[in-house]
């Protein structure tokens, strides 16, 4: 994990955002090429887990993506994701098309995520036992619960983290913060940590000028 974090957090950056698709939206028997082609001009098929108001990310500095549980069928020709000889190349080309210029690494694992008990069964009834999507018209639930499913997880260093870190800095500067017990923390040390946090937030700016969030934090 240390080596992975170091590879994604260059230029003074130390924080990454977490993304996940649980389950990864796939129909039974569909190939990775077919799944990703359906999302070329739509929102990404994975969701942000970190909390900030901008839920759509259009660019990033670096990312690492792991997808497991999708078959290794050889892809066929498809507009926008062509000339790929393997599913690994399909995923890599998709990431480059969505985030041009970003440093991206991707890995595909054949084994799906095990979701048998004691894993909580909070899934939609429109999932098969293997975690693939059913046609809504069928409306049939998977008997016995979902035993496994395809899952995608990603770590991403992106400009949206500027808003997240700046917001944290503003909250920590609240006038009533020091009314709470802060045993073992000197105010000078606390102010120094705030300045370091502000500097870290600035590392995630894209250079298009100061944002409203930054102005509020000054």
mmCIF file with all atom_site columns, C-alpha atoms in Angstrom:
data_model
loop_
_atom_site.group_PDB
_atom_site.id
_atom_site.type_symbol
_atom_site.label_atom_id
_atom_site.label_alt_id
_atom_site.label_comp_id
_atom_site.label_asym_id
_atom_site.label_entity_id
_atom_site.label_seq_id
_atom_site.pdbx_PDB_ins_code
_atom_site.Cartn_x
_atom_site.Cartn_y
_atom_site.Cartn_z
_atom_site.occupancy
_atom_site.B_iso_or_equiv
_atom_site.pdbx_formal_charge
_atom_site.auth_seq_id
_atom_site.auth_comp_id
_atom_site.auth_asym_id
_atom_site.auth_atom_id
_atom_site.pdbx_PDB_model_num
ATOM 1   C CA . UNK A 1 1   ? 0.000   0.000   0.000   1.00 0.00 ? 1   UNK A CA 1
ATOM 2   C CA . UNK A 1 2   ? 2.872   2.372   0.715   1.00 0.00 ? 2   UNK A CA 1
ATOM 3   C CA . UNK A 1 3   ? 4.344   1.849   -2.759  1.00 0.00 ? 3   UNK A CA 1
ATOM 4   C CA . UNK A 1 4   ? 0.903   2.279   -4.345  1.00 0.00 ? 4   UNK A CA 1
ATOM 5   C CA . UNK A 1 5   ? 0.251   5.510   -2.435  1.00 0.00 ? 5   UNK A CA 1
ATOM 6   C CA . UNK A 1 6   ? 3.683   6.858   -3.381  1.00 0.00 ? 6   UNK A CA 1
ATOM 7   C CA . UNK A 1 7   ? 3.045   6.155   -7.064  1.00 0.00 ? 7   UNK A CA 1
ATOM 8   C CA . UNK A 1 8   ? -0.209  8.170   -7.017  1.00 0.00 ? 8   UNK A CA 1
ATOM 9   C CA . UNK A 1 9   ? 0.786   11.122  -4.811  1.00 0.00 ? 9   UNK A CA 1
ATOM 10  C CA . UNK A 1 10  ? 3.564   13.025  -6.541  1.00 0.00 ? 10  UNK A CA 1
ATOM 11  C CA . UNK A 1 11  ? 4.071   16.821  -6.632  1.00 0.00 ? 11  UNK A CA 1
ATOM 12  C CA . UNK A 1 12  ? 3.438   17.262  -2.910  1.00 0.00 ? 12  UNK A CA 1
ATOM 13  C CA . UNK A 1 13  ? 0.090   15.442  -2.891  1.00 0.00 ? 13  UNK A CA 1
ATOM 14  C CA . UNK A 1 14  ? -0.584  12.956  -0.097  1.00 0.00 ? 14  UNK A CA 1
ATOM 15  C CA . UNK A 1 15  ? -4.320  12.186  -0.333  1.00 0.00 ? 15  UNK A CA 1
ATOM 16  C CA . UNK A 1 16  ? -6.350  10.082  -2.764  1.00 0.00 ? 16  UNK A CA 1
ATOM 17  C CA . UNK A 1 17  ? -10.088 9.629   -3.235  1.00 0.00 ? 17  UNK A CA 1
ATOM 18  C CA . UNK A 1 18  ? -11.750 6.218   -3.099  1.00 0.00 ? 18  UNK A CA 1
ATOM 19  C CA . UNK A 1 19  ? -14.190 4.955   -5.742  1.00 0.00 ? 19  UNK A CA 1
ATOM 20  C CA . UNK A 1 20  ? -16.078 1.682   -5.998  1.00 0.00 ? 20  UNK A CA 1
ATOM 21  C CA . UNK A 1 21  ? -18.720 -0.208  -7.967  1.00 0.00 ? 21  UNK A CA 1
ATOM 22  C CA . UNK A 1 22  ? -20.362 -2.857  -5.790  1.00 0.00 ? 22  UNK A CA 1
ATOM 23  C CA . UNK A 1 23  ? -21.480 -4.596  -7.874  1.00 0.00 ? 23  UNK A CA 1
ATOM 24  C CA . UNK A 1 24  ? -19.808 -3.650  -11.131 1.00 0.00 ? 24  UNK A CA 1
ATOM 25  C CA . UNK A 1 25  ? -22.801 -3.176  -13.484 1.00 0.00 ? 25  UNK A CA 1
ATOM 26  C CA . UNK A 1 26  ? -22.696 -6.148  -15.840 1.00 0.00 ? 26  UNK A CA 1
ATOM 27  C CA . UNK A 1 27  ? -25.299 -8.344  -17.484 1.00 0.00 ? 27  UNK A CA 1
ATOM 28  C CA . UNK A 1 28  ? -24.792 -12.116 -17.466 1.00 0.00 ? 28  UNK A CA 1
ATOM 29  C CA . UNK A 1 29  ? -22.475 -13.116 -20.300 1.00 0.00 ? 29  UNK A CA 1
ATOM 30  C CA . UNK A 1 30  ? -21.532 -9.533  -21.234 1.00 0.00 ? 30  UNK A CA 1
ATOM 31  C CA . UNK A 1 31  ? -17.921 -8.722  -22.041 1.00 0.00 ? 31  UNK A CA 1
ATOM 32  C CA . UNK A 1 32  ? -15.921 -5.898  -20.506 1.00 0.00 ? 32  UNK A CA 1
ATOM 33  C CA . UNK A 1 33  ? -15.844 -4.180  -23.878 1.00 0.00 ? 33  UNK A CA 1
ATOM 34  C CA . UNK A 1 34  ? -19.645 -4.133  -24.067 1.00 0.00 ? 34  UNK A CA 1
ATOM 35  C CA . UNK A 1 35  ? -19.978 -2.843  -20.504 1.00 0.00 ? 35  UNK A CA 1
ATOM 36  C CA . UNK A 1 36  ? -17.482 -0.002  -20.837 1.00 0.00 ? 36  UNK A CA 1
ATOM 37  C CA . UNK A 1 37  ? -18.683 0.979   -24.320 1.00 0.00 ? 37  UNK A CA 1
ATOM 38  C CA . UNK A 1 38  ? -22.098 1.714   -22.818 1.00 0.00 ? 38  UNK A CA 1
ATOM 39  C CA . UNK A 1 39  ? -20.448 4.266   -20.497 1.00 0.00 ? 39  UNK A CA 1
ATOM 40  C CA . UNK A 1 40  ? -18.174 6.088   -22.951 1.00 0.00 ? 40  UNK A CA 1
ATOM 41  C CA . UNK A 1 41  ? -20.453 9.149   -23.051 1.00 0.00 ? 41  UNK A CA 1
ATOM 42  C CA . UNK A 1 42  ? -22.148 8.720   -19.676 1.00 0.00 ? 42  UNK A CA 1
ATOM 43  C CA . UNK A 1 43  ? -21.145 8.873   -16.037 1.00 0.00 ? 43  UNK A CA 1
ATOM 44  C CA . UNK A 1 44  ? -18.511 6.383   -14.984 1.00 0.00 ? 44  UNK A CA 1
ATOM 45  C CA . UNK A 1 45  ? -19.848 3.025   -13.774 1.00 0.00 ? 45  UNK A CA 1
ATOM 46  C CA . UNK A 1 46  ? -18.291 3.519   -10.330 1.00 0.00 ? 46  UNK A CA 1
ATOM 47  C CA . UNK A 1 47  ? -19.203 5.933   -7.545  1.00 0.00 ? 47  UNK A CA 1
ATOM 48  C CA . UNK A 1 48  ? -17.244 8.240   -5.286  1.00 0.00 ? 48  UNK A CA 1
ATOM 49  C CA . UNK A 1 49  ? -16.896 7.082   -1.678  1.00 0.00 ? 49  UNK A CA 1
ATOM 50  C CA . UNK A 1 50  ? -15.084 10.178  -0.412  1.00 0.00 ? 50  UNK A CA 1
ATOM 51  C CA . UNK A 1 51  ? -17.348 13.031  0.654   1.00 0.00 ? 51  UNK A CA 1
ATOM 52  C CA . UNK A 1 52  ? -17.346 16.209  -1.387  1.00 0.00 ? 52  UNK A CA 1
ATOM 53  C CA . UNK A 1 53  ? -20.093 17.977  -3.286  1.00 0.00 ? 53  UNK A CA 1
ATOM 54  C CA . UNK A 1 54  ? -18.715 17.459  -6.798  1.00 0.00 ? 54  UNK A CA 1
ATOM 55  C CA . UNK A 1 55  ? -19.757 13.884  -7.544  1.00 0.00 ? 55  UNK A CA 1
ATOM 56  C CA . UNK A 1 56  ? -18.549 13.965  -11.162 1.00 0.00 ? 56  UNK A CA 1
ATOM 57  C CA . UNK A 1 57  ? -14.817 14.039  -11.841 1.00 0.00 ? 57  UNK A CA 1
ATOM 58  C CA . UNK A 1 58  ? -13.740 15.038  -15.332 1.00 0.00 ? 58  UNK A CA 1
ATOM 59  C CA . UNK A 1 59  ? -9.977  14.881  -14.817 1.00 0.00 ? 59  UNK A CA 1
ATOM 60  C CA . UNK A 1 60  ? -7.395  13.429  -12.474 1.00 0.00 ? 60  UNK A CA 1
ATOM 61  C CA . UNK A 1 61  ? -3.647  13.399  -11.915 1.00 0.00 ? 61  UNK A CA 1
ATOM 62  C CA . UNK A 1 62  ? -3.172  9.678   -11.235 1.00 0.00 ? 62  UNK A CA 1
ATOM 63  C CA . UNK A 1 63  ? -5.283  6.624   -10.498 1.00 0.00 ? 63  UNK A CA 1
ATOM 64  C CA . UNK A 1 64  ? -5.107  2.921   -9.799  1.00 0.00 ? 64  UNK A CA 1
ATOM 65  C CA . UNK A 1 65  ? -8.063  0.722   -10.767 1.00 0.00 ? 65  UNK A CA 1
ATOM 66  C CA . UNK A 1 66  ? -8.696  -2.939  -9.914  1.00 0.00 ? 66  UNK A CA 1
ATOM 67  C CA . UNK A 1 67  ? -11.553 -4.915  -11.468 1.00 0.00 ? 67  UNK A CA 1
ATOM 68  C CA . UNK A 1 68  ? -12.359 -8.480  -10.469 1.00 0.00 ? 68  UNK A CA 1
ATOM 69  C CA . UNK A 1 69  ? -14.951 -11.014 -11.543 1.00 0.00 ? 69  UNK A CA 1
ATOM 70  C CA . UNK A 1 70  ? -15.400 -10.101 -15.218 1.00 0.00 ? 70  UNK A CA 1
ATOM 71  C CA . UNK A 1 71  ? -14.708 -12.837 -17.771 1.00 0.00 ? 71  UNK A CA 1
ATOM 72  C CA . UNK A 1 72  ? -11.558 -12.812 -19.832 1.00 0.00 ? 72  UNK A CA 1
ATOM 73  C CA . UNK A 1 73  ? -13.297 -13.082 -23.218 1.00 0.00 ? 73  UNK A CA 1
ATOM 74  C CA . UNK A 1 74  ? -11.295 -11.699 -26.107 1.00 0.00 ? 74  UNK A CA 1
ATOM 75  C CA . UNK A 1 75  ? -12.892 -8.356  -27.049 1.00 0.00 ? 75  UNK A CA 1
ATOM 76  C CA . UNK A 1 76  ? -14.467 -7.719  -30.416 1.00 0.00 ? 76  UNK A CA 1
ATOM 77  C CA . UNK A 1 77  ? -14.399 -4.503  -32.434 1.00 0.00 ? 77  UNK A CA 1
ATOM 78  C CA . UNK A 1 78  ? -16.276 -1.554  -30.955 1.00 0.00 ? 78  UNK A CA 1
ATOM 79  C CA . UNK A 1 79  ? -16.206 2.169   -31.846 1.00 0.00 ? 79  UNK A CA 1
ATOM 80  C CA . UNK A 1 80  ? -13.950 4.121   -29.479 1.00 0.00 ? 80  UNK A CA 1
ATOM 81  C CA . UNK A 1 81  ? -12.441 1.035   -27.831 1.00 0.00 ? 81  UNK A CA 1
ATOM 82  C CA . UNK A 1 82  ? -10.941 -0.785  -30.778 1.00 0.00 ? 82  UNK A CA 1
ATOM 83  C CA . UNK A 1 83  ? -7.645  -2.510  -31.518 1.00 0.00 ? 83  UNK A CA 1
ATOM 84  C CA . UNK A 1 84  ? -7.563  -4.130  -28.074 1.00 0.00 ? 84  UNK A CA 1
ATOM 85  C CA . UNK A 1 85  ? -6.304  -7.689  -27.855 1.00 0.00 ? 85  UNK A CA 1
ATOM 86  C CA . UNK A 1 86  ? -7.206  -8.337  -24.211 1.00 0.00 ? 86  UNK A CA 1
ATOM 87  C CA . UNK A 1 87  ? -9.641  -7.151  -21.508 1.00 0.00 ? 87  UNK A CA 1
ATOM 88  C CA . UNK A 1 88  ? -6.695  -5.515  -19.736 1.00 0.00 ? 88  UNK A CA 1
ATOM 89  C CA . UNK A 1 89  ? -6.096  -3.342  -22.785 1.00 0.00 ? 89  UNK A CA 1
ATOM 90  C CA . UNK A 1 90  ? -9.818  -2.525  -23.000 1.00 0.00 ? 90  UNK A CA 1
ATOM 91  C CA . UNK A 1 91  ? -9.840  -1.222  -19.424 1.00 0.00 ? 91  UNK A CA 1
ATOM 92  C CA . UNK A 1 92  ? -6.594  0.702   -19.896 1.00 0.00 ? 92  UNK A CA 1
ATOM 93  C CA . UNK A 1 93  ? -7.795  2.341   -23.116 1.00 0.00 ? 93  UNK A CA 1
ATOM 94  C CA . UNK A 1 94  ? -11.111 3.246   -21.455 1.00 0.00 ? 94  UNK A CA 1
ATOM 95  C CA . UNK A 1 95  ? -9.267  4.974   -18.595 1.00 0.00 ? 95  UNK A CA 1
ATOM 96  C CA . UNK A 1 96  ? -7.094  6.897   -21.044 1.00 0.00 ? 96  UNK A CA 1
ATOM 97  C CA . UNK A 1 97  ? -10.154 8.014   -23.013 1.00 0.00 ? 97  UNK A CA 1
ATOM 98  C CA . UNK A 1 98  ? -11.955 9.217   -19.865 1.00 0.00 ? 98  UNK A CA 1
ATOM 99  C CA . UNK A 1 99  ? -8.880  10.804  -18.227 1.00 0.00 ? 99  UNK A CA 1
ATOM 100 C CA . UNK A 1 100 ? -6.452  11.805  -20.997 1.00 0.00 ? 100 UNK A CA 1
ATOM 101 C CA . UNK A 1 101 ? -2.982  12.642  -19.738 1.00 0.00 ? 101 UNK A CA 1
ATOM 102 C CA . UNK A 1 102 ? -3.459  11.018  -16.341 1.00 0.00 ? 102 UNK A CA 1
ATOM 103 C CA . UNK A 1 103 ? -1.118  8.378   -14.977 1.00 0.00 ? 103 UNK A CA 1
ATOM 104 C CA . UNK A 1 104 ? -3.315  5.258   -14.848 1.00 0.00 ? 104 UNK A CA 1
ATOM 105 C CA . UNK A 1 105 ? -2.644  1.710   -13.751 1.00 0.00 ? 105 UNK A CA 1
ATOM 106 C CA . UNK A 1 106 ? -5.222  -1.072  -13.967 1.00 0.00 ? 106 UNK A CA 1
ATOM 107 C CA . UNK A 1 107 ? -5.440  -4.728  -12.977 1.00 0.00 ? 107 UNK A CA 1
ATOM 108 C CA . UNK A 1 108 ? -8.010  -7.395  -13.844 1.00 0.00 ? 108 UNK A CA 1
ATOM 109 C CA . UNK A 1 109 ? -8.562  -10.390 -11.570 1.00 0.00 ? 109 UNK A CA 1
ATOM 110 C CA . UNK A 1 110 ? -10.626 -13.385 -12.626 1.00 0.00 ? 110 UNK A CA 1
ATOM 111 C CA . UNK A 1 111 ? -11.937 -14.253 -9.156  1.00 0.00 ? 111 UNK A CA 1
ATOM 112 C CA . UNK A 1 112 ? -15.034 -12.273 -8.073  1.00 0.00 ? 112 UNK A CA 1
ATOM 113 C CA . UNK A 1 113 ? -15.616 -10.849 -4.609  1.00 0.00 ? 113 UNK A CA 1
ATOM 114 C CA . UNK A 1 114 ? -17.061 -13.405 -2.173  1.00 0.00 ? 114 UNK A CA 1
ATOM 115 C CA . UNK A 1 115 ? -20.317 -12.091 -0.655  1.00 0.00 ? 115 UNK A CA 1
ATOM 116 C CA . UNK A 1 116 ? -21.586 -15.172 1.165   1.00 0.00 ? 116 UNK A CA 1
ATOM 117 C CA . UNK A 1 117 ? -22.585 -14.805 4.858   1.00 0.00 ? 117 UNK A CA 1
ATOM 118 C CA . UNK A 1 118 ? -21.467 -13.197 7.098   1.00 0.00 ? 118 UNK A CA 1
ATOM 119 C CA . UNK A 1 119 ? -21.294 -10.590 4.291   1.00 0.00 ? 119 UNK A CA 1
ATOM 120 C CA . UNK A 1 120 ? -24.496 -8.511  4.739   1.00 0.00 ? 120 UNK A CA 1
ATOM 121 C CA . UNK A 1 121 ? -27.162 -9.280  2.155   1.00 0.00 ? 121 UNK A CA 1
ATOM 122 C CA . UNK A 1 122 ? -28.284 -5.722  1.357   1.00 0.00 ? 122 UNK A CA 1
ATOM 123 C CA . UNK A 1 123 ? -28.330 -6.197  -2.410  1.00 0.00 ? 123 UNK A CA 1
ATOM 124 C CA . UNK A 1 124 ? -31.125 -5.570  -4.860  1.00 0.00 ? 124 UNK A CA 1
ATOM 125 C CA . UNK A 1 125 ? -33.320 -8.547  -5.776  1.00 0.00 ? 125 UNK A CA 1
ATOM 126 C CA . UNK A 1 126 ? -32.420 -7.760  -9.399  1.00 0.00 ? 126 UNK A CA 1
ATOM 127 C CA . UNK A 1 127 ? -29.071 -9.496  -9.014  1.00 0.00 ? 127 UNK A CA 1
ATOM 128 C CA . UNK A 1 128 ? -28.160 -13.073 -9.820  1.00 0.00 ? 128 UNK A CA 1
ATOM 129 C CA . UNK A 1 129 ? -26.388 -15.321 -7.350  1.00 0.00 ? 129 UNK A CA 1
ATOM 130 C CA . UNK A 1 130 ? -23.165 -14.282 -9.079  1.00 0.00 ? 130 UNK A CA 1
ATOM 131 C CA . UNK A 1 131 ? -23.918 -10.575 -8.765  1.00 0.00 ? 131 UNK A CA 1
ATOM 132 C CA . UNK A 1 132 ? -24.868 -9.849  -12.375 1.00 0.00 ? 132 UNK A CA 1
ATOM 133 C CA . UNK A 1 133 ? -27.797 -7.595  -13.276 1.00 0.00 ? 133 UNK A CA 1
ATOM 134 C CA . UNK A 1 134 ? -31.135 -9.086  -14.223 1.00 0.00 ? 134 UNK A CA 1
ATOM 135 C CA . UNK A 1 135 ? -33.549 -7.642  -16.750 1.00 0.00 ? 135 UNK A CA 1
ATOM 136 C CA . UNK A 1 136 ? -35.959 -5.441  -14.781 1.00 0.00 ? 136 UNK A CA 1
ATOM 137 C CA . UNK A 1 137 ? -38.838 -6.981  -16.698 1.00 0.00 ? 137 UNK A CA 1
ATOM 138 C CA . UNK A 1 138 ? -38.098 -10.344 -15.098 1.00 0.00 ? 138 UNK A CA 1
ATOM 139 C CA . UNK A 1 139 ? -38.384 -8.999  -11.559 1.00 0.00 ? 139 UNK A CA 1
ATOM 140 C CA . UNK A 1 140 ? -37.111 -12.258 -10.091 1.00 0.00 ? 140 UNK A CA 1
ATOM 141 C CA . UNK A 1 141 ? -34.895 -12.286 -7.010  1.00 0.00 ? 141 UNK A CA 1
ATOM 142 C CA . UNK A 1 142 ? -31.877 -14.498 -6.583  1.00 0.00 ? 142 UNK A CA 1
ATOM 143 C CA . UNK A 1 143 ? -32.749 -17.327 -4.212  1.00 0.00 ? 143 UNK A CA 1
ATOM 144 C CA . UNK A 1 144 ? -30.294 -17.965 -1.426  1.00 0.00 ? 144 UNK A CA 1
ATOM 145 C CA . UNK A 1 145 ? -28.728 -14.530 -1.603  1.00 0.00 ? 145 UNK A CA 1
ATOM 146 C CA . UNK A 1 146 ? -25.821 -13.174 -3.635  1.00 0.00 ? 146 UNK A CA 1
ATOM 147 C CA . UNK A 1 147 ? -22.799 -15.439 -3.283  1.00 0.00 ? 147 UNK A CA 1
ATOM 148 C CA . UNK A 1 148 ? -20.279 -13.431 -5.288  1.00 0.00 ? 148 UNK A CA 1
ATOM 149 C CA . UNK A 1 149 ? -20.126 -10.416 -7.566  1.00 0.00 ? 149 UNK A CA 1
ATOM 150 C CA . UNK A 1 150 ? -17.859 -8.469  -9.900  1.00 0.00 ? 150 UNK A CA 1
ATOM 151 C CA . UNK A 1 151 ? -16.373 -5.461  -8.117  1.00 0.00 ? 151 UNK A CA 1
ATOM 152 C CA . UNK A 1 152 ? -14.331 -2.453  -9.162  1.00 0.00 ? 152 UNK A CA 1
ATOM 153 C CA . UNK A 1 153 ? -12.274 -0.357  -6.734  1.00 0.00 ? 153 UNK A CA 1
ATOM 154 C CA . UNK A 1 154 ? -10.163 2.680   -7.515  1.00 0.00 ? 154 UNK A CA 1
ATOM 155 C CA . UNK A 1 155 ? -7.890  5.184   -5.808  1.00 0.00 ? 155 UNK A CA 1
ATOM 156 C CA . UNK A 1 156 ? -7.627  8.535   -7.548  1.00 0.00 ? 156 UNK A CA 1
ATOM 157 C CA . UNK A 1 157 ? -5.641  11.717  -7.056  1.00 0.00 ? 157 UNK A CA 1
ATOM 158 C CA . UNK A 1 158 ? -7.888  14.420  -8.515  1.00 0.00 ? 158 UNK A CA 1
ATOM 159 C CA . UNK A 1 159 ? -8.595  18.185  -8.296  1.00 0.00 ? 159 UNK A CA 1
ATOM 160 C CA . UNK A 1 160 ? -11.776 17.616  -6.293  1.00 0.00 ? 160 UNK A CA 1
ATOM 161 C CA . UNK A 1 161 ? -9.622  16.856  -3.264  1.00 0.00 ? 161 UNK A CA 1
ATOM 162 C CA . UNK A 1 162 ? -8.777  20.565  -3.171  1.00 0.00 ? 162 UNK A CA 1
ATOM 163 C CA . UNK A 1 163 ? -12.364 21.304  -2.145  1.00 0.00 ? 163 UNK A CA 1
ATOM 164 C CA . UNK A 1 164 ? -12.379 18.493  0.424   1.00 0.00 ? 164 UNK A CA 1
ATOM 165 C CA . UNK A 1 165 ? -9.128  19.570  2.098   1.00 0.00 ? 165 UNK A CA 1
ATOM 166 C CA . UNK A 1 166 ? -10.009 23.276  1.970   1.00 0.00 ? 166 UNK A CA 1
ATOM 167 C CA . UNK A 1 167 ? -13.361 22.548  3.596   1.00 0.00 ? 167 UNK A CA 1
ATOM 168 C CA . UNK A 1 168 ? -11.649 20.610  6.367   1.00 0.00 ? 168 UNK A CA 1
ATOM 169 C CA . UNK A 1 169 ? -9.290  23.535  6.911   1.00 0.00 ? 169 UNK A CA 1
ATOM 170 C CA . UNK A 1 170 ? -12.215 25.950  7.237   1.00 0.00 ? 170 UNK A CA 1
ATOM 171 C CA . UNK A 1 171 ? -13.974 23.720  9.742   1.00 0.00 ? 171 UNK A CA 1
ATOM 172 C CA . UNK A 1 172 ? -10.850 23.447  11.879  1.00 0.00 ? 172 UNK A CA 1
ATOM 173 C CA . UNK A 1 173 ? -10.558 27.252  11.924  1.00 0.00 ? 173 UNK A CA 1
ATOM 174 C CA . UNK A 1 174 ? -14.022 27.647  13.459  1.00 0.00 ? 174 UNK A CA 1
ATOM 175 C CA . UNK A 1 175 ? -13.953 30.177  16.364  1.00 0.00 ? 175 UNK A CA 1
ATOM 176 C CA . UNK A 1 176 ? -15.523 27.762  18.856  1.00 0.00 ? 176 UNK A CA 1
ATOM 177 C CA . UNK A 1 177 ? -13.106 24.917  18.151  1.00 0.00 ? 177 UNK A CA 1
ATOM 178 C CA . UNK A 1 178 ? -10.726 25.850  20.937  1.00 0.00 ? 178 UNK A CA 1
ATOM 179 C CA . UNK A 1 179 ? -13.566 25.816  23.457  1.00 0.00 ? 179 UNK A CA 1
ATOM 180 C CA . UNK A 1 180 ? -13.422 22.025  23.275  1.00 0.00 ? 180 UNK A CA 1
ATOM 181 C CA . UNK A 1 181 ? -10.827 20.116  25.318  1.00 0.00 ? 181 UNK A CA 1
ATOM 182 C CA . UNK A 1 182 ? -7.601  19.694  23.307  1.00 0.00 ? 182 UNK A CA 1
ATOM 183 C CA . UNK A 1 183 ? -5.327  17.987  25.810  1.00 0.00 ? 183 UNK A CA 1
ATOM 184 C CA . UNK A 1 184 ? -1.758  17.643  24.595  1.00 0.00 ? 184 UNK A CA 1
ATOM 185 C CA . UNK A 1 185 ? -2.158  20.021  21.637  1.00 0.00 ? 185 UNK A CA 1
ATOM 186 C CA . UNK A 1 186 ? -0.556  23.456  21.760  1.00 0.00 ? 186 UNK A CA 1
ATOM 187 C CA . UNK A 1 187 ? -2.199  26.225  19.762  1.00 0.00 ? 187 UNK A CA 1
ATOM 188 C CA . UNK A 1 188 ? 1.035   27.016  17.896  1.00 0.00 ? 188 UNK A CA 1
ATOM 189 C CA . UNK A 1 189 ? 1.335   23.384  16.803  1.00 0.00 ? 189 UNK A CA 1
ATOM 190 C CA . UNK A 1 190 ? -2.306  23.399  15.767  1.00 0.00 ? 190 UNK A CA 1
ATOM 191 C CA . UNK A 1 191 ? -1.866  26.533  13.645  1.00 0.00 ? 191 UNK A CA 1
ATOM 192 C CA . UNK A 1 192 ? 1.194   25.020  12.003  1.00 0.00 ? 192 UNK A CA 1
ATOM 193 C CA . UNK A 1 193 ? -0.807  21.899  11.128  1.00 0.00 ? 193 UNK A CA 1
ATOM 194 C CA . UNK A 1 194 ? -3.528  24.107  9.614   1.00 0.00 ? 194 UNK A CA 1
ATOM 195 C CA . UNK A 1 195 ? -0.990  25.833  7.370   1.00 0.00 ? 195 UNK A CA 1
ATOM 196 C CA . UNK A 1 196 ? 0.331   22.458  6.246   1.00 0.00 ? 196 UNK A CA 1
ATOM 197 C CA . UNK A 1 197 ? -3.217  21.366  5.452   1.00 0.00 ? 197 UNK A CA 1
ATOM 198 C CA . UNK A 1 198 ? -3.829  24.541  3.427   1.00 0.00 ? 198 UNK A CA 1
ATOM 199 C CA . UNK A 1 199 ? -0.597  23.968  1.495   1.00 0.00 ? 199 UNK A CA 1
ATOM 200 C CA . UNK A 1 200 ? -1.620  20.375  0.820   1.00 0.00 ? 200 UNK A CA 1
ATOM 201 C CA . UNK A 1 201 ? -5.003  21.530  -0.513  1.00 0.00 ? 201 UNK A CA 1
ATOM 202 C CA . UNK A 1 202 ? -3.279  23.926  -2.922  1.00 0.00 ? 202 UNK A CA 1
ATOM 203 C CA . UNK A 1 203 ? -1.355  20.997  -4.437  1.00 0.00 ? 203 UNK A CA 1
ATOM 204 C CA . UNK A 1 204 ? -4.643  19.773  -5.947  1.00 0.00 ? 204 UNK A CA 1
ATOM 205 C CA . UNK A 1 205 ? -5.443  22.975  -7.840  1.00 0.00 ? 205 UNK A CA 1
ATOM 206 C CA . UNK A 1 206 ? -5.386  22.688  -11.605 1.00 0.00 ? 206 UNK A CA 1
ATOM 207 C CA . UNK A 1 207 ? -3.982  26.150  -12.288 1.00 0.00 ? 207 UNK A CA 1
ATOM 208 C CA . UNK A 1 208 ? -7.140  27.770  -13.658 1.00 0.00 ? 208 UNK A CA 1
ATOM 209 C CA . UNK A 1 209 ? -7.247  30.417  -10.958 1.00 0.00 ? 209 UNK A CA 1
ATOM 210 C CA . UNK A 1 210 ? -8.353  30.517  -7.363  1.00 0.00 ? 210 UNK A CA 1
ATOM 211 C CA . UNK A 1 211 ? -11.660 28.846  -6.666  1.00 0.00 ? 211 UNK A CA 1
ATOM 212 C CA . UNK A 1 212 ? -14.444 30.120  -4.488  1.00 0.00 ? 212 UNK A CA 1
ATOM 213 C CA . UNK A 1 213 ? -13.531 27.510  -1.906  1.00 0.00 ? 213 UNK A CA 1
ATOM 214 C CA . UNK A 1 214 ? -9.958  28.790  -1.691  1.00 0.00 ? 214 UNK A CA 1
ATOM 215 C CA . UNK A 1 215 ? -11.137 32.372  -1.335  1.00 0.00 ? 215 UNK A CA 1
ATOM 216 C CA . UNK A 1 216 ? -13.369 31.367  1.556   1.00 0.00 ? 216 UNK A CA 1
ATOM 217 C CA . UNK A 1 217 ? -10.497 29.651  3.323   1.00 0.00 ? 217 UNK A CA 1
ATOM 218 C CA . UNK A 1 218 ? -8.200  32.688  3.258   1.00 0.00 ? 218 UNK A CA 1
#
